[in-house]
Coordinates of C-alpha atoms in Angstrom, one line a residue:
M1 CA -8.3 -51.6 15.4
K2 CA -9.4 -50.1 12.1
Q3 CA -8.3 -46.5 11.3
I4 CA -11.3 -44.7 9.9
S5 CA -12.4 -41.5 8.3
V6 CA -16.0 -40.3 8.4
V7 CA -17.9 -39.0 5.4
V8 CA -21.0 -37.0 5.0
Q9 CA -22.0 -36.8 1.4
S10 CA -24.7 -34.4 0.4
R11 CA -26.2 -32.6 -2.7
L12 CA -29.1 -30.4 -3.5
G13 CA -30.5 -32.5 -6.4
S14 CA -33.2 -34.4 -4.5
Q15 CA -36.1 -34.9 -6.9
R16 CA -38.8 -35.7 -4.2
V17 CA -37.8 -33.0 -1.7
P18 CA -36.0 -30.4 -3.6
R19 CA -33.0 -28.8 -1.8
K20 CA -33.9 -30.7 1.4
M21 CA -30.4 -30.5 2.8
I22 CA -30.6 -26.7 3.2
R23 CA -34.4 -26.3 3.5
P24 CA -35.2 -24.8 6.9
F25 CA -35.7 -27.5 9.5
A26 CA -36.3 -26.8 13.2
G27 CA -34.6 -23.4 12.9
T28 CA -31.5 -24.9 11.2
T29 CA -30.8 -27.4 8.4
L30 CA -30.4 -31.2 8.1
V31 CA -26.6 -30.9 7.3
D32 CA -26.1 -28.5 10.1
I33 CA -27.7 -30.9 12.6
L34 CA -25.5 -33.8 11.5
L35 CA -22.2 -31.8 11.3
E36 CA -22.8 -30.3 14.8
K37 CA -23.4 -33.8 16.1
L38 CA -20.3 -35.3 14.5
C39 CA -18.1 -32.5 15.9
S40 CA -19.3 -33.4 19.4
S41 CA -18.4 -37.0 19.0
S42 CA -16.4 -38.7 21.8
V43 CA -14.7 -41.3 19.5
I44 CA -13.6 -39.1 16.5
T45 CA -12.2 -35.7 16.1
P46 CA -13.2 -33.1 13.4
D47 CA -10.1 -33.7 11.4
Q48 CA -11.4 -37.2 10.7
I49 CA -14.6 -35.8 9.1
Y50 CA -15.0 -35.2 5.4
F51 CA -18.0 -33.1 4.0
A52 CA -18.4 -34.1 0.4
V53 CA -20.4 -31.6 -1.5
G54 CA -20.4 -29.6 -4.8
E55 CA -23.0 -26.8 -4.5
E56 CA -21.9 -23.4 -3.2
E57 CA -24.6 -23.3 -0.5
L58 CA -23.4 -26.6 1.0
I59 CA -19.8 -25.6 0.7
N60 CA -20.5 -22.5 2.7
I61 CA -22.3 -24.5 5.5
G62 CA -19.3 -26.8 5.7
K63 CA -16.9 -23.8 6.2
K64 CA -18.7 -23.1 9.5
Y65 CA -17.3 -26.4 11.0
P66 CA -13.7 -27.6 11.5
V67 CA -14.0 -30.4 9.1
N68 CA -12.4 -31.2 5.8
I69 CA -14.4 -30.3 2.6
H70 CA -14.2 -32.4 -0.5
I71 CA -15.5 -30.6 -3.6
R72 CA -17.5 -33.1 -5.8
N73 CA -17.7 -32.5 -9.5
Q74 CA -20.8 -32.6 -11.5
E75 CA -20.4 -36.2 -12.6
S76 CA -20.2 -37.2 -9.0
L77 CA -23.3 -35.2 -8.1
D78 CA -25.3 -36.8 -10.9
Q79 CA -24.2 -40.4 -10.4
E80 CA -26.4 -42.7 -8.2
G81 CA -25.2 -46.2 -9.3
D82 CA -21.4 -46.3 -9.7
P83 CA -19.5 -45.9 -6.5
K84 CA -16.3 -45.2 -8.4
I85 CA -17.8 -42.1 -9.8
Q86 CA -20.2 -41.1 -6.9
F87 CA -17.6 -41.5 -4.2
S88 CA -14.9 -39.2 -5.5
W89 CA -13.9 -38.4 -2.0
R90 CA -12.1 -41.7 -1.6
H91 CA -8.9 -40.2 -3.0
D92 CA -8.8 -37.7 -0.2
L93 CA -9.0 -40.2 2.7
P94 CA -5.8 -41.1 4.6
T95 CA -7.4 -44.3 6.0
E96 CA -8.2 -47.7 4.8
H97 CA -11.7 -47.6 6.2
V98 CA -14.6 -45.2 6.0
V99 CA -17.9 -44.6 7.9
M100 CA -20.5 -42.8 6.0
V101 CA -23.3 -41.0 7.9
S102 CA -26.6 -40.0 6.2
A103 CA -27.8 -36.5 6.8
C104 CA -31.5 -37.5 6.0
N105 CA -31.9 -39.0 9.5
P106 CA -32.2 -36.0 11.9
L107 CA -33.4 -38.2 14.9
L108 CA -30.0 -40.0 14.8
K109 CA -28.2 -39.4 18.0
I110 CA -24.4 -39.0 18.4
D111 CA -24.3 -41.8 20.9
T112 CA -25.7 -44.1 18.2
I113 CA -23.1 -42.8 15.7
D114 CA -20.3 -43.4 18.1
K115 CA -21.5 -46.9 18.9
F116 CA -21.5 -47.8 15.2
I117 CA -18.1 -46.4 14.7
T118 CA -16.7 -48.2 17.8
E119 CA -18.2 -51.6 16.8
Y120 CA -17.0 -51.3 13.2
Q121 CA -13.5 -50.2 14.3
E122 CA -13.1 -53.0 16.9
S123 CA -14.5 -55.8 14.7
E124 CA -11.9 -58.2 13.4
A125 CA -14.1 -59.1 10.5
D126 CA -12.9 -57.8 7.1
E127 CA -16.4 -57.2 5.7
G128 CA -18.2 -53.9 5.9
A129 CA -21.0 -52.9 8.1
I130 CA -24.5 -51.5 7.9
S131 CA -26.9 -50.2 10.5
V132 CA -30.0 -52.2 11.1
Y133 CA -33.0 -52.2 13.4
E134 CA -34.9 -55.1 14.7
T135 CA -38.6 -55.6 14.1
H136 CA -41.0 -58.3 15.3
N137 CA -43.3 -59.0 12.4
Y138 CA -44.3 -61.4 9.6
Y139 CA -42.9 -61.3 6.1
W140 CA -43.7 -63.0 2.7
N141 CA -41.8 -63.2 -0.5
P142 CA -43.5 -62.3 -3.8
E143 CA -44.6 -66.0 -4.2
G144 CA -46.5 -65.9 -0.9
D145 CA -44.0 -67.9 1.0
M146 CA -43.2 -66.8 4.6
I147 CA -39.7 -65.6 4.9
N148 CA -39.3 -65.7 8.7
K149 CA -40.2 -68.6 10.9
W150 CA -43.7 -69.0 12.2
P151 CA -43.7 -69.2 16.0
E152 CA -44.3 -72.8 17.2
G153 CA -47.7 -73.5 18.9
F154 CA -49.6 -70.5 17.4
T155 CA -52.5 -70.5 15.0
S156 CA -52.8 -66.8 14.6
M157 CA -50.4 -63.9 14.2
N158 CA -48.9 -62.4 17.4
T159 CA -46.0 -60.1 16.6
K160 CA -44.8 -60.3 20.2
Y161 CA -43.7 -63.9 19.6
A162 CA -42.4 -63.6 16.0
D163 CA -38.6 -64.0 15.5
P164 CA -36.9 -60.7 15.2
T165 CA -36.0 -59.6 11.7
R166 CA -33.3 -57.1 11.0
V167 CA -34.1 -54.3 8.5
A168 CA -31.5 -52.0 6.8
A169 CA -31.7 -48.6 8.4
H170 CA -30.1 -46.8 5.5
T171 CA -28.3 -44.6 8.0
L172 CA -24.8 -45.7 8.8
Y173 CA -22.3 -47.7 6.6
G174 CA -18.7 -48.9 7.1
S175 CA -16.5 -50.0 4.2
R176 CA -13.0 -50.6 3.1
V177 CA -12.0 -47.8 0.8
D178 CA -10.2 -50.0 -1.7
L179 CA -13.5 -51.7 -2.5
I180 CA -14.8 -48.5 -4.1
D181 CA -12.2 -48.7 -6.9
K182 CA -13.5 -52.2 -7.6
G183 CA -17.1 -50.9 -7.9
Y184 CA -18.3 -52.1 -4.6
W185 CA -19.6 -50.4 -1.5
V186 CA -19.6 -51.9 2.0
T187 CA -18.8 -55.5 0.7
D188 CA -18.0 -57.4 -2.4
K189 CA -20.1 -60.3 -1.2
I190 CA -23.4 -59.9 -3.1
P191 CA -26.1 -60.3 -1.9
Y192 CA -24.7 -58.3 1.0
R193 CA -23.0 -60.4 3.7
A194 CA -21.9 -57.6 6.1
Q195 CA -21.5 -56.9 9.8
L196 CA -25.0 -55.8 11.1
I197 CA -24.9 -53.2 13.8
T198 CA -28.3 -52.5 15.5
M199 CA -29.7 -49.1 16.3
P200 CA -33.0 -47.8 17.6
E201 CA -35.7 -47.9 14.9
L202 CA -36.9 -44.3 15.6
E203 CA -33.5 -42.9 14.9
S204 CA -33.6 -44.4 11.4
F205 CA -36.6 -42.2 10.4
D206 CA -35.5 -41.2 6.9
I207 CA -36.7 -38.2 4.8
D208 CA -37.5 -39.2 1.2
E209 CA -40.9 -37.5 0.8
P210 CA -42.3 -34.0 1.6
W211 CA -44.6 -35.5 4.3
Q212 CA -41.6 -37.2 6.0
F213 CA -39.9 -33.8 6.1
D214 CA -42.8 -32.4 8.0
V215 CA -43.2 -35.3 10.3
A216 CA -39.5 -35.5 11.1
E217 CA -39.5 -31.9 12.1
I218 CA -42.2 -32.5 14.6
L219 CA -40.4 -35.6 16.0
Y220 CA -37.1 -33.8 16.1
E221 CA -38.5 -31.1 18.3
K222 CA -40.0 -33.6 20.6
F223 CA -37.1 -35.9 21.0
K224 CA -33.9 -33.9 20.4

């Protein structure tokens, strides 16, 4: 079984939703919601959790929880393309594998996180893992060619009979730590050839735009 650490990486530099990690959300914040969930996990303990942040406001939030805090430098906070720079926390981890959890998905449930961690830990495959959700729909590439298989016997679209397609949820990731030093994240097989771990589509609701922040707050109050 893989030995893992769990990382929550956060910053305040979001351009589309400024300071969204500490913006008031349902009486709390997005990072508080996730750290509270992780500390209630049934498959990991708080000493396995690393909160990777740089700004003082986020550091102070992390100090409220019994987790490890990794202080990111400015270069790490500014970087979005090079894992070797962005994921500076890798040098702190005592394990060969890591699971990263996004704080931008407040509908994500701890049971789903625990399921992902367990499936990744127990997998004998050496590739990394990403969370996906299944959808029944029709997809075309830029040239107009259908990507998924047309259901046999139909002459019009009916999504109920379309083959399921797996969509990246951008929520949970598993990776070998040593890949980061080589400039890779999750897998060095490009395009990604990774373990796909399914999760409910609703829980993957991601906050990237101001309207999504408002919608997520309504959904969170309804489904928490």
